[in-house]
Coordinates of C-alpha atoms and ligand atoms in Angstrom, one line a residue:
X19 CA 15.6 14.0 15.9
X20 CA 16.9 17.6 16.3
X21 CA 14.0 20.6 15.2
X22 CA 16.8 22.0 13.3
X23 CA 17.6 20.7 9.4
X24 CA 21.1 20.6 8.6
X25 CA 21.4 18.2 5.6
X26 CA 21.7 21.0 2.9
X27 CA 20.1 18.6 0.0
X28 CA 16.7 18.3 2.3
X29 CA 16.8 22.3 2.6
X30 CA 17.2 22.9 -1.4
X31 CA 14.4 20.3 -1.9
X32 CA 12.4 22.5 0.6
X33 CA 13.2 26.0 -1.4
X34 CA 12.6 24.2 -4.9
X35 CA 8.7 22.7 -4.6
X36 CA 6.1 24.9 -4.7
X37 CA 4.0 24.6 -2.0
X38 CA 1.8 27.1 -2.5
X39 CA 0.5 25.1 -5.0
X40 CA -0.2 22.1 -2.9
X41 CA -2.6 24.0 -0.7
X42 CA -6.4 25.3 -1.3
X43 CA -6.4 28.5 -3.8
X44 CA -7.7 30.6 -0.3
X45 CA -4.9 29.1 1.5
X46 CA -2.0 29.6 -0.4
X47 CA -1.5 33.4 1.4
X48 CA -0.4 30.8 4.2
X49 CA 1.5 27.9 2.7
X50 CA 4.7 28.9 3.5
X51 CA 4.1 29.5 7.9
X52 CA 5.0 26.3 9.8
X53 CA 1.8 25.1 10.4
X54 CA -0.3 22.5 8.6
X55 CA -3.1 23.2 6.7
X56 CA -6.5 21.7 5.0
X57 CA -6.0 19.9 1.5
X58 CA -9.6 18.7 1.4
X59 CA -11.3 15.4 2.7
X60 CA -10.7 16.1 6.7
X61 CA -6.9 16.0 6.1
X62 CA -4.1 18.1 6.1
X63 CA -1.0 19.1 4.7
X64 CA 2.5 18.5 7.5
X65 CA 3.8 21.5 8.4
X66 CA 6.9 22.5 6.9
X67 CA 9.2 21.6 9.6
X68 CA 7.7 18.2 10.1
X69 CA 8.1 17.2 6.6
X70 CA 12.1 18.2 6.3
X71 CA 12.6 16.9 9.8
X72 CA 10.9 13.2 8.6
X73 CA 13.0 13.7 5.4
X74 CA 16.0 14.3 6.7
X75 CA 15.4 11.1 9.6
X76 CA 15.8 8.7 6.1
X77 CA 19.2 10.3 4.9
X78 CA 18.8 9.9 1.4
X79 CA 21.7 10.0 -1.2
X80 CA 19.5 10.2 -4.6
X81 CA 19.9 6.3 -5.5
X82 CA 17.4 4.8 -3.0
X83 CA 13.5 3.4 -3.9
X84 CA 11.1 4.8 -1.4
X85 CA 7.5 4.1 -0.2
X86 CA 5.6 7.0 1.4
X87 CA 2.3 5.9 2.6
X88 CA -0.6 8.8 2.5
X89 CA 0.1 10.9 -0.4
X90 CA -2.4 13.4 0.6
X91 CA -1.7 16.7 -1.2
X92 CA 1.6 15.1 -2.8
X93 CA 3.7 17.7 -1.3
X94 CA 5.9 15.5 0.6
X95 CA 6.4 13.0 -2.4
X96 CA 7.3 16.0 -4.3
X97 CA 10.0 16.5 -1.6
X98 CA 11.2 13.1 -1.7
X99 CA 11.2 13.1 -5.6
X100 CA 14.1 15.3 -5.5
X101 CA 16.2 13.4 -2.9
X102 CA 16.4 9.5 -4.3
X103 CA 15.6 7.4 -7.4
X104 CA 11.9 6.9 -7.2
X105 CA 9.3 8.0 -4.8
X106 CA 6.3 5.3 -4.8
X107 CA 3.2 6.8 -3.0
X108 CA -0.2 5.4 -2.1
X109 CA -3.5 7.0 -1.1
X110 CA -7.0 5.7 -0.2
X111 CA -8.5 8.9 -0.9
X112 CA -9.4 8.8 -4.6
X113 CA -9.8 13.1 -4.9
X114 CA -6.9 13.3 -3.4
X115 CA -4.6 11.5 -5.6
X116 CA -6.0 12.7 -8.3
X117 CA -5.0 16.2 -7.5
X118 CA -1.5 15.1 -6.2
X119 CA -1.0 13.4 -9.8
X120 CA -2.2 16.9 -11.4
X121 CA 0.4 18.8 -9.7
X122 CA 3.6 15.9 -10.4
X123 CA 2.8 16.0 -14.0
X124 CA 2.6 19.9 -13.9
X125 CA 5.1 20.3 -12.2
X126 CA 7.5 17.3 -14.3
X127 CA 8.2 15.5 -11.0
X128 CA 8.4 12.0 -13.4
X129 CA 9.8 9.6 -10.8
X130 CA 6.7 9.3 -8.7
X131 CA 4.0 6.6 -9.0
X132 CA 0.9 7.1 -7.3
X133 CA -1.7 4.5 -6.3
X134 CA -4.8 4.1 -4.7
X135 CA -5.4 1.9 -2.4
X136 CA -4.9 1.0 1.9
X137 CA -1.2 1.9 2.1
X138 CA -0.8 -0.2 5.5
X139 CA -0.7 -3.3 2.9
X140 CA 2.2 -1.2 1.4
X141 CA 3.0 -1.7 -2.0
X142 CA 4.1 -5.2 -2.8
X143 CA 4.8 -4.9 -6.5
X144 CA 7.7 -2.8 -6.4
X145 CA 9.0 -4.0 -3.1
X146 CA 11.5 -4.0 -1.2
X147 CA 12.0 0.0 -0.1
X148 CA 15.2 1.4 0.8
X149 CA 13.2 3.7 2.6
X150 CA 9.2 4.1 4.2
X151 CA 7.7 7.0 5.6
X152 CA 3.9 7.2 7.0
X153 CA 2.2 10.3 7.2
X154 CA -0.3 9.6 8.8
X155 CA -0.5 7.9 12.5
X156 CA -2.0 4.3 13.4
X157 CA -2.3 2.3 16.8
X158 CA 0.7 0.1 15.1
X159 CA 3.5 -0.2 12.4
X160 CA 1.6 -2.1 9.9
X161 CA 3.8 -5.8 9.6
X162 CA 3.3 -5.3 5.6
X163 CA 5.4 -2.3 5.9
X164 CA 8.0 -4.3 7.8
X165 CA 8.0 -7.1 5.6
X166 CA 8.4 -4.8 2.5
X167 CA 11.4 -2.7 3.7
X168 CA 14.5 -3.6 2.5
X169 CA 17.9 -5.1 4.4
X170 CA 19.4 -2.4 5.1
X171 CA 16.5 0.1 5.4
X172 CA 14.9 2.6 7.4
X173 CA 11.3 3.7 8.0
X174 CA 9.6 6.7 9.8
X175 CA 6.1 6.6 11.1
X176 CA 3.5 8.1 13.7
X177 CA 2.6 5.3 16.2
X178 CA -0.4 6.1 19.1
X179 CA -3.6 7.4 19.9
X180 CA -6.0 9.5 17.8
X181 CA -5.1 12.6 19.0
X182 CA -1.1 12.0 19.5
X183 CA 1.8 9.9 18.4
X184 CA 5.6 9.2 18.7
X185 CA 7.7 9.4 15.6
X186 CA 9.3 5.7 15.5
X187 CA 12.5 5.3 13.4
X188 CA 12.7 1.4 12.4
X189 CA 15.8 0.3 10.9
X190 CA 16.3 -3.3 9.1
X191 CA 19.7 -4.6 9.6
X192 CA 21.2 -7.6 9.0
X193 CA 17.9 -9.1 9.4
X194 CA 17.1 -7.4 12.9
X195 CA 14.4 -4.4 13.2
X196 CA 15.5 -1.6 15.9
X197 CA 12.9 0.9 16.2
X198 CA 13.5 3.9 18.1
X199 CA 10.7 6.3 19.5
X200 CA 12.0 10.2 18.3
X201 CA 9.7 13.3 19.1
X202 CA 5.5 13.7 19.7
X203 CA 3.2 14.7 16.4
X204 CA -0.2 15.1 15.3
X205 CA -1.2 13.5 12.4
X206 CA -4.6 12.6 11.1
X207 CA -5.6 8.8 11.2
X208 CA -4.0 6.2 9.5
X209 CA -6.8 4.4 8.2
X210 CA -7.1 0.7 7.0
X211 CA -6.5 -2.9 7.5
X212 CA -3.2 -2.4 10.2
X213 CA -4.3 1.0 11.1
X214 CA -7.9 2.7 12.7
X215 CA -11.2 1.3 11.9
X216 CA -12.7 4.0 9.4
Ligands
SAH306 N1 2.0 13.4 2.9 C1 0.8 14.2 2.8 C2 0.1 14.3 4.2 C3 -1.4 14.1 4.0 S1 -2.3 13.7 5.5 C4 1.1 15.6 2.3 O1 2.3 15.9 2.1 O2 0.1 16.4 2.0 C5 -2.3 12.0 5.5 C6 -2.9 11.2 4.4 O3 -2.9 9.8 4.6 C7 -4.4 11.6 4.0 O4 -4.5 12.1 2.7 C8 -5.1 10.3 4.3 O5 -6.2 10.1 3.4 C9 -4.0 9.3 4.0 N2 -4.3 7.9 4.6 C10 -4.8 7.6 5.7 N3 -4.8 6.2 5.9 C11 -4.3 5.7 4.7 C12 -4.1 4.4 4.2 N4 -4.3 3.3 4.9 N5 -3.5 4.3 3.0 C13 -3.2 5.4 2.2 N6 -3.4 6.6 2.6 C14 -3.9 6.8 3.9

């Protein structure tokens, strides 16, 4: 993965969504530098160029289904929304989501569902996704999220330590996985049944 965005769709998604408004009232001075920032409950939003960078990794054409796994201030879902069919998001931080469903029905972002629950069981219901992405990192890639992507699909997702993990792009194809390990990231703790223990 290149630091520089070039897929002109991803940049218009990134100059329509608000994201002031997906940050704390005494952040918002700061949304737009390319850093992350608090949203709340020990987590944080991506920073900018980590979000169009993981966006642009799924190459998305506006017909596809996709699963994003920690919803946190629903700015990345917003992102998604406006690239592909449907975004389907899951959180397991109840505040959270609520405030992430605030902002898609103020803002009219219709095509995203949000539940709560441990995203490394994915979503089964509306499976499979042409596309995942996790936003936050775990030790592993959770085999649910495996088993749910579709054939042909593609999934990014932190993999490692605590403090620092590899971006892994996993592809399904004709029944095969391929994962390949892109660039180093910071993300908070994936946290649940295939992820960290609390
Ligand atoms: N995509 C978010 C980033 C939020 S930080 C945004 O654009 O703001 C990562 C989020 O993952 C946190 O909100 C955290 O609560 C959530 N998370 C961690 N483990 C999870 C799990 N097992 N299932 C669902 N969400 C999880």
């Amino acid at each position: 993965m290149t630091r520089g965005i070039s897929d002109p769709n991803v940049l218009q998604a990134m100059a329509e969504v608000p994201r002031h408004l997906f940050v704390d009232t005494a952040q918002q001075a700061s949304a737009y530098g390319d850093h992350p920032l608090p949203i709340g409950g020990d987590q944080t939003i991506s920073q900018p160029l980590v979000v169009a960078a993981m966006t642009q990794v799924l190459q998305l054409t506006g017909s596809e289904k996709v699963l994003e796994i920690g919803t946190g201030s629903g700015y990345q879902a917003a992102i998604l929304s406006r690239l592909c069919e449907k975004v389907y998001t899951v959180e397991r931080i109840n505040s959270l989501l609520a405030g992430a469903r605030k902002l898609f029905d103020k803002l009219h972002y219709y095509n995203i569902l949000a539940r709560l629950d441990d995203g490394t069981m994915g979503w089964q219901e509306y499976a499979p996704y042409d596309a995942i992405i996790v936003t936050a990192g775990g030790p592993e890639i959770p085999g649910p999220l495996i088993d749910q992507l579709a054939d042909p699909g593609r999934m990014v997702i932190p993999v490692g330590d605590r403090e620092v993990q590899e971006l892994h792009y996993v592809q399904k194809m004709d029944g095969e996985v391929i994962i390949d390990k892109l660039e180093s990231v910071r993300f908070v703790s994936l946290i649940g049944e295939h992820g960290w223990n609390g």
